[in-house]
XYZ file of C-alpha atoms in Angstrom:
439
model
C 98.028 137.579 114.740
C 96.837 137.199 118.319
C 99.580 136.102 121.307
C 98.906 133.440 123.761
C 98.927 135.646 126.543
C 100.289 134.714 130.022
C 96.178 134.551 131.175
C 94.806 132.524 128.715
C 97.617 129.911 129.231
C 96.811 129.887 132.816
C 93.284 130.001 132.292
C 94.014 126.737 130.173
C 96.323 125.307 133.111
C 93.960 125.711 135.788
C 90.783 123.934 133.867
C 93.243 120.972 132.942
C 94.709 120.708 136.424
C 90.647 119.993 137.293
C 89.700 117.664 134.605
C 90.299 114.394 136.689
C 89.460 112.844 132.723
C 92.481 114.324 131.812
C 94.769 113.351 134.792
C 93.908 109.517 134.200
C 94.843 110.032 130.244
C 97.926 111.803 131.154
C 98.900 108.822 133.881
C 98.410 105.779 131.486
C 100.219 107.882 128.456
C 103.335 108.197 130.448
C 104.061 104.745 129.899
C 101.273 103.998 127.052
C 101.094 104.991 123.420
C 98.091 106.908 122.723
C 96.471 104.227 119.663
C 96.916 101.774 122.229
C 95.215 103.398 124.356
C 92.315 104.331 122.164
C 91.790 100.422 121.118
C 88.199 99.500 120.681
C 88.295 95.776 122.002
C 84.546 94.985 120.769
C 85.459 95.244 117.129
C 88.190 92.124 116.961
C 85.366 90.009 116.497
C 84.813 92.371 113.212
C 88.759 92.040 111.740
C 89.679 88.353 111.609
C 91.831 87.694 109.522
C 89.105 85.580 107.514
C 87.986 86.509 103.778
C 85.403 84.506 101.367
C 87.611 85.456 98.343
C 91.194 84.785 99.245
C 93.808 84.467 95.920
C 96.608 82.132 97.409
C 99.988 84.092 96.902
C 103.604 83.842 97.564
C 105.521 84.822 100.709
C 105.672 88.137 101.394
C 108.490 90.294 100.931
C 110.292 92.975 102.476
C 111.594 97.062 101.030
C 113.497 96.906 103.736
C 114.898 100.761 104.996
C 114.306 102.121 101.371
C 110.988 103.399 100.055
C 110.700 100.694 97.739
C 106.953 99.809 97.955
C 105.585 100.743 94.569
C 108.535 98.467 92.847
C 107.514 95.687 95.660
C 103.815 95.705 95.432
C 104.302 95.712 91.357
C 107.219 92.850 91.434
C 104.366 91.092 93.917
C 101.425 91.460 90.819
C 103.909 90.303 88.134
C 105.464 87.618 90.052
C 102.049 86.057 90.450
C 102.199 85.449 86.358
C 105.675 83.540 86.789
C 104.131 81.245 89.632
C 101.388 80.243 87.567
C 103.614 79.715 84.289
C 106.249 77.675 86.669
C 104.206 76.344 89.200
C 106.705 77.635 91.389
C 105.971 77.847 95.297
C 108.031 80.722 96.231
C 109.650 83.930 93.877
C 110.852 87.322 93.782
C 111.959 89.507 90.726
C 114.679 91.724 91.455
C 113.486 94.913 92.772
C 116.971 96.274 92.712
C 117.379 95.695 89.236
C 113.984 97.958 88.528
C 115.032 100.609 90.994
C 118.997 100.539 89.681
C 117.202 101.064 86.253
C 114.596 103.982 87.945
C 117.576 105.724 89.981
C 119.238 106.557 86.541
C 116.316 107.231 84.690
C 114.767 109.757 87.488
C 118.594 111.221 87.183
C 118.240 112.464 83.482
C 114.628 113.177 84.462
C 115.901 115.742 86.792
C 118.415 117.518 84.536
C 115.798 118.022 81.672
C 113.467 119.249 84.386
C 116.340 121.633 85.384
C 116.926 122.447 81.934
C 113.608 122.998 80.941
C 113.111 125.839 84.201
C 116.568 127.352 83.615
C 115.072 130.695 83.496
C 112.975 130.436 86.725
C 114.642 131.850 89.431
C 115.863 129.897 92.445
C 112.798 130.752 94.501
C 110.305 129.780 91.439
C 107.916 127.424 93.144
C 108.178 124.542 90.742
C 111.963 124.576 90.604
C 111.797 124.653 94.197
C 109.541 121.542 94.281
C 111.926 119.719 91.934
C 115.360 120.561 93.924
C 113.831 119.837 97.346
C 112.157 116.586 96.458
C 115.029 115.451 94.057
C 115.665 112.045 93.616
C 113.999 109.593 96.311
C 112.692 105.946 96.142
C 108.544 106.693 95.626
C 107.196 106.302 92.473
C 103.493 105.571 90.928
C 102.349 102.385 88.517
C 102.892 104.486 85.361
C 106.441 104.606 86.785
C 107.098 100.974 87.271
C 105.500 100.401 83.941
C 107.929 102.906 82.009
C 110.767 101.113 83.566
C 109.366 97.338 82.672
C 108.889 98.484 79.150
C 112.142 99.470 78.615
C 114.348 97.904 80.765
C 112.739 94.268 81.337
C 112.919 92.372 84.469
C 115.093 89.582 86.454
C 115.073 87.055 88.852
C 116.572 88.389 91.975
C 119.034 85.382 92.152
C 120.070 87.531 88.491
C 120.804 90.909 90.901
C 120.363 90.671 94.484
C 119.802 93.128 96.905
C 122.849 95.461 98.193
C 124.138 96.739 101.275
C 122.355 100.429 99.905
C 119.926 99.076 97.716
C 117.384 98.322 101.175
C 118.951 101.781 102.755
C 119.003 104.541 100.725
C 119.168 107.894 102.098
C 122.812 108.246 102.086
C 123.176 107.519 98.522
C 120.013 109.725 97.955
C 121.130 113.007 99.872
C 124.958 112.973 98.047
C 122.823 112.523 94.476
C 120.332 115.551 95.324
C 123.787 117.459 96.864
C 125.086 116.699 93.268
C 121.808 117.724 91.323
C 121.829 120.878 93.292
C 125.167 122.154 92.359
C 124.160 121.156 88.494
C 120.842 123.527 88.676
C 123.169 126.363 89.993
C 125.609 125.589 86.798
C 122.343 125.468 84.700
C 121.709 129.334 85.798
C 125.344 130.364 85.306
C 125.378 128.986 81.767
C 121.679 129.550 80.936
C 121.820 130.988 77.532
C 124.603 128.566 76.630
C 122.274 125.278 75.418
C 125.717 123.537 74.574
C 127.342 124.526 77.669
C 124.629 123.284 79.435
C 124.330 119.694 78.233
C 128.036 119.646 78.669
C 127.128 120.014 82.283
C 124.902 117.436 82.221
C 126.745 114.826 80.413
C 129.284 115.102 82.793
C 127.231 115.102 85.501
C 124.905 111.921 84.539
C 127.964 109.905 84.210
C 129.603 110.737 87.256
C 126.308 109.540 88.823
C 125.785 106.724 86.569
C 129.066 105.648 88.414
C 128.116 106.288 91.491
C 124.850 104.690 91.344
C 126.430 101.225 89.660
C 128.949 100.774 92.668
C 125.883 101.257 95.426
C 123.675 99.504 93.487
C 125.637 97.116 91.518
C 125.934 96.390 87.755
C 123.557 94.025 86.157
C 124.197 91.374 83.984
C 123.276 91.588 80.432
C 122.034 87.889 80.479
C 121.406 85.452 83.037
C 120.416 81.741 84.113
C 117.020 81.037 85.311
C 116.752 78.153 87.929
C 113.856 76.647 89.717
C 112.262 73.678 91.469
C 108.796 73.381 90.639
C 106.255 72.614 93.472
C 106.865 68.816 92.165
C 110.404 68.702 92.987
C 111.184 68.904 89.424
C 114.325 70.701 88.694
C 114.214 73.688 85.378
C 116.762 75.414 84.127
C 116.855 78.179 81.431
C 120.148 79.729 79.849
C 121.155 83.092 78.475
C 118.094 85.251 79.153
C 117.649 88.581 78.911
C 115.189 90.847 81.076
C 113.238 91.406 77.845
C 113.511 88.064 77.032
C 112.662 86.668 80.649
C 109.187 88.759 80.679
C 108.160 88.032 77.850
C 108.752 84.473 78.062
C 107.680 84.055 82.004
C 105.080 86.988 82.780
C 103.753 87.820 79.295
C 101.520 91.173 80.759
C 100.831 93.449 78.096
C 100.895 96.211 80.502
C 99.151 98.248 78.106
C 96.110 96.942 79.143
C 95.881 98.321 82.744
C 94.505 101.310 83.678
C 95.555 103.794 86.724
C 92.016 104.881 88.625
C 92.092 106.996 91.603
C 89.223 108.283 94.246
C 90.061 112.154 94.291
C 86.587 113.591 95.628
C 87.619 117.361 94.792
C 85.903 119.885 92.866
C 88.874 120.493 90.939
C 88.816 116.703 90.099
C 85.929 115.819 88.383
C 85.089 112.284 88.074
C 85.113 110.299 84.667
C 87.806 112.827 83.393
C 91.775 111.903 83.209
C 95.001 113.778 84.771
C 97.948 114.001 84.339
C 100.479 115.267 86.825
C 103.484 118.206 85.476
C 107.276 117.031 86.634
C 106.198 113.667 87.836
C 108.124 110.997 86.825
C 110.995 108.821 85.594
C 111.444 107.893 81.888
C 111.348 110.962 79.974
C 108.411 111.114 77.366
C 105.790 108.517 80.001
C 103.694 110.433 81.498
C 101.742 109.599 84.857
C 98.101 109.624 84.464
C 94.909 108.588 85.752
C 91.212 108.410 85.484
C 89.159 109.691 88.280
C 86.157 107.061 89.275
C 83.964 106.944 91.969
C 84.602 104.483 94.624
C 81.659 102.522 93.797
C 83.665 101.798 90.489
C 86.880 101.648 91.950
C 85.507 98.914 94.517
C 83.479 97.079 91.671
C 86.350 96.710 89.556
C 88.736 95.212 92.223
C 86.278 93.231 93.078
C 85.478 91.838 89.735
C 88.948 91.295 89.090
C 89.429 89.036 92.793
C 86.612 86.736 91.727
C 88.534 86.215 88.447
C 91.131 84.986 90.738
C 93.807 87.900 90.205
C 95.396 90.186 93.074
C 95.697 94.061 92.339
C 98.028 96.785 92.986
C 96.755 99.891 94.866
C 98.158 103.106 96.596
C 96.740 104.550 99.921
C 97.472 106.603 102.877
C 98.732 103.922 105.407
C 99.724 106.082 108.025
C 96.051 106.367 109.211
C 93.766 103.849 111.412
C 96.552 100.917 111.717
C 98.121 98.340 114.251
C 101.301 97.452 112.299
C 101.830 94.468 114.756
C 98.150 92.975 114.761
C 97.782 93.957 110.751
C 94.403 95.937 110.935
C 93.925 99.156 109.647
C 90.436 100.406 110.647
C 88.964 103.661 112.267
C 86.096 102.087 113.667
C 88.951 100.222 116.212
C 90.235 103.344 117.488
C 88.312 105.423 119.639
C 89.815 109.081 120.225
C 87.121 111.364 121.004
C 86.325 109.126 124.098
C 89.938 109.442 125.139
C 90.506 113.053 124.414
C 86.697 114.731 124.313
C 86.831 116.012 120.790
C 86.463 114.985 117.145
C 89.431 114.092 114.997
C 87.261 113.285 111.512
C 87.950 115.153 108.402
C 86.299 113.799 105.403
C 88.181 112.770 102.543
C 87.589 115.798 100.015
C 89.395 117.994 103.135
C 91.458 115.860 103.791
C 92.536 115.940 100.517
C 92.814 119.564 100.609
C 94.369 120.383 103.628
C 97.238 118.164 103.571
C 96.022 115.998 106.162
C 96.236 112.429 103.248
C 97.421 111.911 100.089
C 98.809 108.314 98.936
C 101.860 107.325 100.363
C 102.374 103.878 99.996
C 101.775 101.116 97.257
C 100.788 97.351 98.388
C 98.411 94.683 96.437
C 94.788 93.327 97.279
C 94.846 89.726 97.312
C 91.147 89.220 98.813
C 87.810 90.539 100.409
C 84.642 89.683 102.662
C 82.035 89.674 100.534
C 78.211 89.904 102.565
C 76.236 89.636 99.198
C 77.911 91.704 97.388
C 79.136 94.451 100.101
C 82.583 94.083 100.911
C 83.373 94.296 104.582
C 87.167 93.312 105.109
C 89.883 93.620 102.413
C 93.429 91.596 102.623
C 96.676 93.277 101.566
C 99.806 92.075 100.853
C 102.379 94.514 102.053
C 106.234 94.705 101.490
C 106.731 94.955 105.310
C 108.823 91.229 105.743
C 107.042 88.860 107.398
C 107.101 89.346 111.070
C 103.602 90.970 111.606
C 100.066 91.007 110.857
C 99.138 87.669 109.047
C 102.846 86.454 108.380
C 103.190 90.246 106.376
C 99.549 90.104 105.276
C 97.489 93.042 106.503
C 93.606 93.775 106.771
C 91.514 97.226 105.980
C 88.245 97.334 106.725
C 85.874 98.455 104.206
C 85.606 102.176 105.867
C 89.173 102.477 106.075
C 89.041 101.667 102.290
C 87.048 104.081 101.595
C 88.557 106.797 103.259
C 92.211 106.357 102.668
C 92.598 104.223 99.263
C 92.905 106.555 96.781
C 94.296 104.575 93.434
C 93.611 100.939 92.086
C 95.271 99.555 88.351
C 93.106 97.649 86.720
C 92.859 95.568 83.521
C 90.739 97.424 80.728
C 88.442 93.788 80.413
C 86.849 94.508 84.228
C 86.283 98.349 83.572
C 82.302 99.462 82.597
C 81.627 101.125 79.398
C 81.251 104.315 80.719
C 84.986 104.241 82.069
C 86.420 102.748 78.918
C 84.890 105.767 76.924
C 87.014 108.168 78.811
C 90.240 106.631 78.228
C 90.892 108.443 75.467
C 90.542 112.216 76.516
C 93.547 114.448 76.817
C 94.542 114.343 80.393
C 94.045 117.812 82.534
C 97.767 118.734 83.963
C 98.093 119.133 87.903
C 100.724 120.979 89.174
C 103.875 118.724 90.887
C 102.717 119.324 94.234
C 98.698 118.430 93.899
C 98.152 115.338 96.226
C 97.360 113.063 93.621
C 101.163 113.449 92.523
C 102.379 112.075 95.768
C 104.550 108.799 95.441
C 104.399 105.684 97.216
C 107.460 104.750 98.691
């Protein structure tokens, strides 16, 4: 490994100290952020917030200090169903309920993965994967599905939000701290099975506890209450969530399929994955079916002009104004700023750890020219006080560059895409970026 020697620092020093470029950036950053800086003002023109397909949809709704978006964006496709069967003007589900219900279930998840690597030793790269990420709020569609199928849903008038249920990270770093201590009880007592689910029994109902008081206990059954968009009033006794979903959404979730845009070697497209230690409900398994994004786009588009939103998973962190609502790279403009290149294609990306999907919203429209899309509108789980009243907008490059999964009823997909659905998945390891979760 080479040192930065004394010289070449200086020799770095003195050619900055004469770029009189580089003395203006460094005078309007003191007091400037840099994307602010870099704004292109010739492309606002470009990213009204204007759309030729544009599915009306509820208020939108806020994860508050938790990493909630996957339950939000999925609450936001299913609510859509109640709307339409209620003719209600404004709804939530309760995302608490659905993440009370995934909290417990990613609990036991973790103790069978512990169980399952009790001979790996503590520096064993997959164990280490599974005690350092531990229990957090991200999760993936096959996630939210697994808990919907066996839990049901709720109004969130049934089970409200809690003082920890929108701010998580305390309860999250005393369940890991507990988690921790029951993988080093797993080693002591490896080669004693019933010792070890001793261990675990007591330790999944000490957290079971600890999780109902942050969270809250839901009821078993519930009222539902309304006023339609008429004025009318509705009310509907004794519910269950099983009950309630079937009743009010009806979605065989079956029926949707998880494609992602992974344009990797390893990844071929037209084949399905699976991802190893991923997931909540033990025996549901998180996979998807790698497309192109000519059929990823196709399909989300087909399914907009059939007048239904969709639930997808990008990297959000890239290209955006949180406060106007635009995510685009063509409105930034670095390399004139700085005097070098900051592009790296998706595939490298990809590879280097530079993107992966990080955060779940729906598509509620598009700008169609013909049939090219141009603009895309998102409904986020940000509240309500930027962008378009919490609605955002991705150009069609950004789309293409940082949207990486789409779930899509099996009725929009081609032929060639329903053929594949039934090939065993190839497993990815935990860490692979397509087993990031969007939180």
């Amino acid at each position: 490994m080479k040192e930065l020697t004394k010289e070449y620092f200086e020799s770095m020093q003195n050619a900055y100290e004469n770029d009189r470029v580089a003395k203006a950036v460094r005078r309007a950053m003191f007091k400037t952020d840099v994307m602010d800086l870099a704004k292109v003002q010739e492309k606002l023109n470009e990213t009204q917030h204007q759309f030729s397909i544009n599915i009306p949809t509820m208020k939108a709704t806020s994860q508050g200090q938790s990493g909630r978006c996957w339950i939000f964006a999925g609450c936001n496709f299913l609510r859509e169903e109640v709307s339409k069967k209620c003719n209600i003007e404004d709804f939530e589900l309760s995302q608490n309920y659905i993440a009370y219900c995934d909290k417990l279930e990613k609990i036991n998840y973790t103790m069978e993965s512990i169980i399952k690597l009790k001979d790996a030793s503590w520096d064993d790269r997959t164990l280490m994967w599974v005690l350092q990420g531990g229990i957090n709020d991200g999760g993936q569609w096959d996630m939210f599905t697994a808990i919907i199928k066996k839990y049901g849903v709720m109004p969130k008038s049934a089970f409200p939000e809690s003082k920890m249920s929108g701010a998580t990270r305390n309860w999250a770093t005393l369940v890991n701290r507990r988690l921790r201590k029951f993988a080093s009880e797993v080693h002591a007592f490896k080669d004693d099975n019933d010792k070890i689910y001793e261990l675990k029994d007591k330790c999944m109902r000490e957290l079971y506890s600890f999780t109902t008081s942050a969270f809250g206990l839901p009821p078993k059954t519930f009222d539902f209450e309304y006023v339609d968009k008429d004025k009318n009033y509705h009310i509907d006794n004794g519910l269950d969530p099983h009950t309630f979903y079937d009743k009010y959404v009806g979605l065989n979730l079956d029926d949707y399929v998880s494609l992602i845009n992974s344009p990797t070697v390893d990844k071929p497209y037209y084949e399905r994955f699976t991802v190893n230690f991923v997931g909540n409900v033990v025996g549901n398994d998180v996979t998807y079916l790698n497309v192109t994004m000519d059929d990823m786009k196709k399909a989300v588009i087909d399914t907009l002009k059939d007048g239904h939103i969709v639930w997808f998973g990008s990297d959000c962190g890239k290209w955006g104004d949180r406060v106007s609502g635009i995510w685009d790279p063509d409105s930034f403009d670095l390399e004139s700023l700085f005097g070098f290149d900051f592009e790296i294609d998706k595939e490298n990306a990809l590879y280097y750890s530079e993107s992966a999907m990080n955060h779940a919203m729906c598509i509620t429209g598009v700008n169609l020219d013909g049939d090219k899309p141009t603009k895309w509108r998102i409904e986020n789980s940000w509240g309500t006080e930027n962008a378009d009243k919490g609605y955002y907008l991705a150009s069609d490059r950004w789309f293409d560059e940082q949207v990486f999964q789409a779930v899509i009823n099996k009725k929009y997909l081609s032929e060639k895409i329903l053929k594949c659905l039934d090939s065993k998945p190839h497993e990815l390891n935990p860490w692979d970026p397509m087993g990031t979760l969007a939180d």
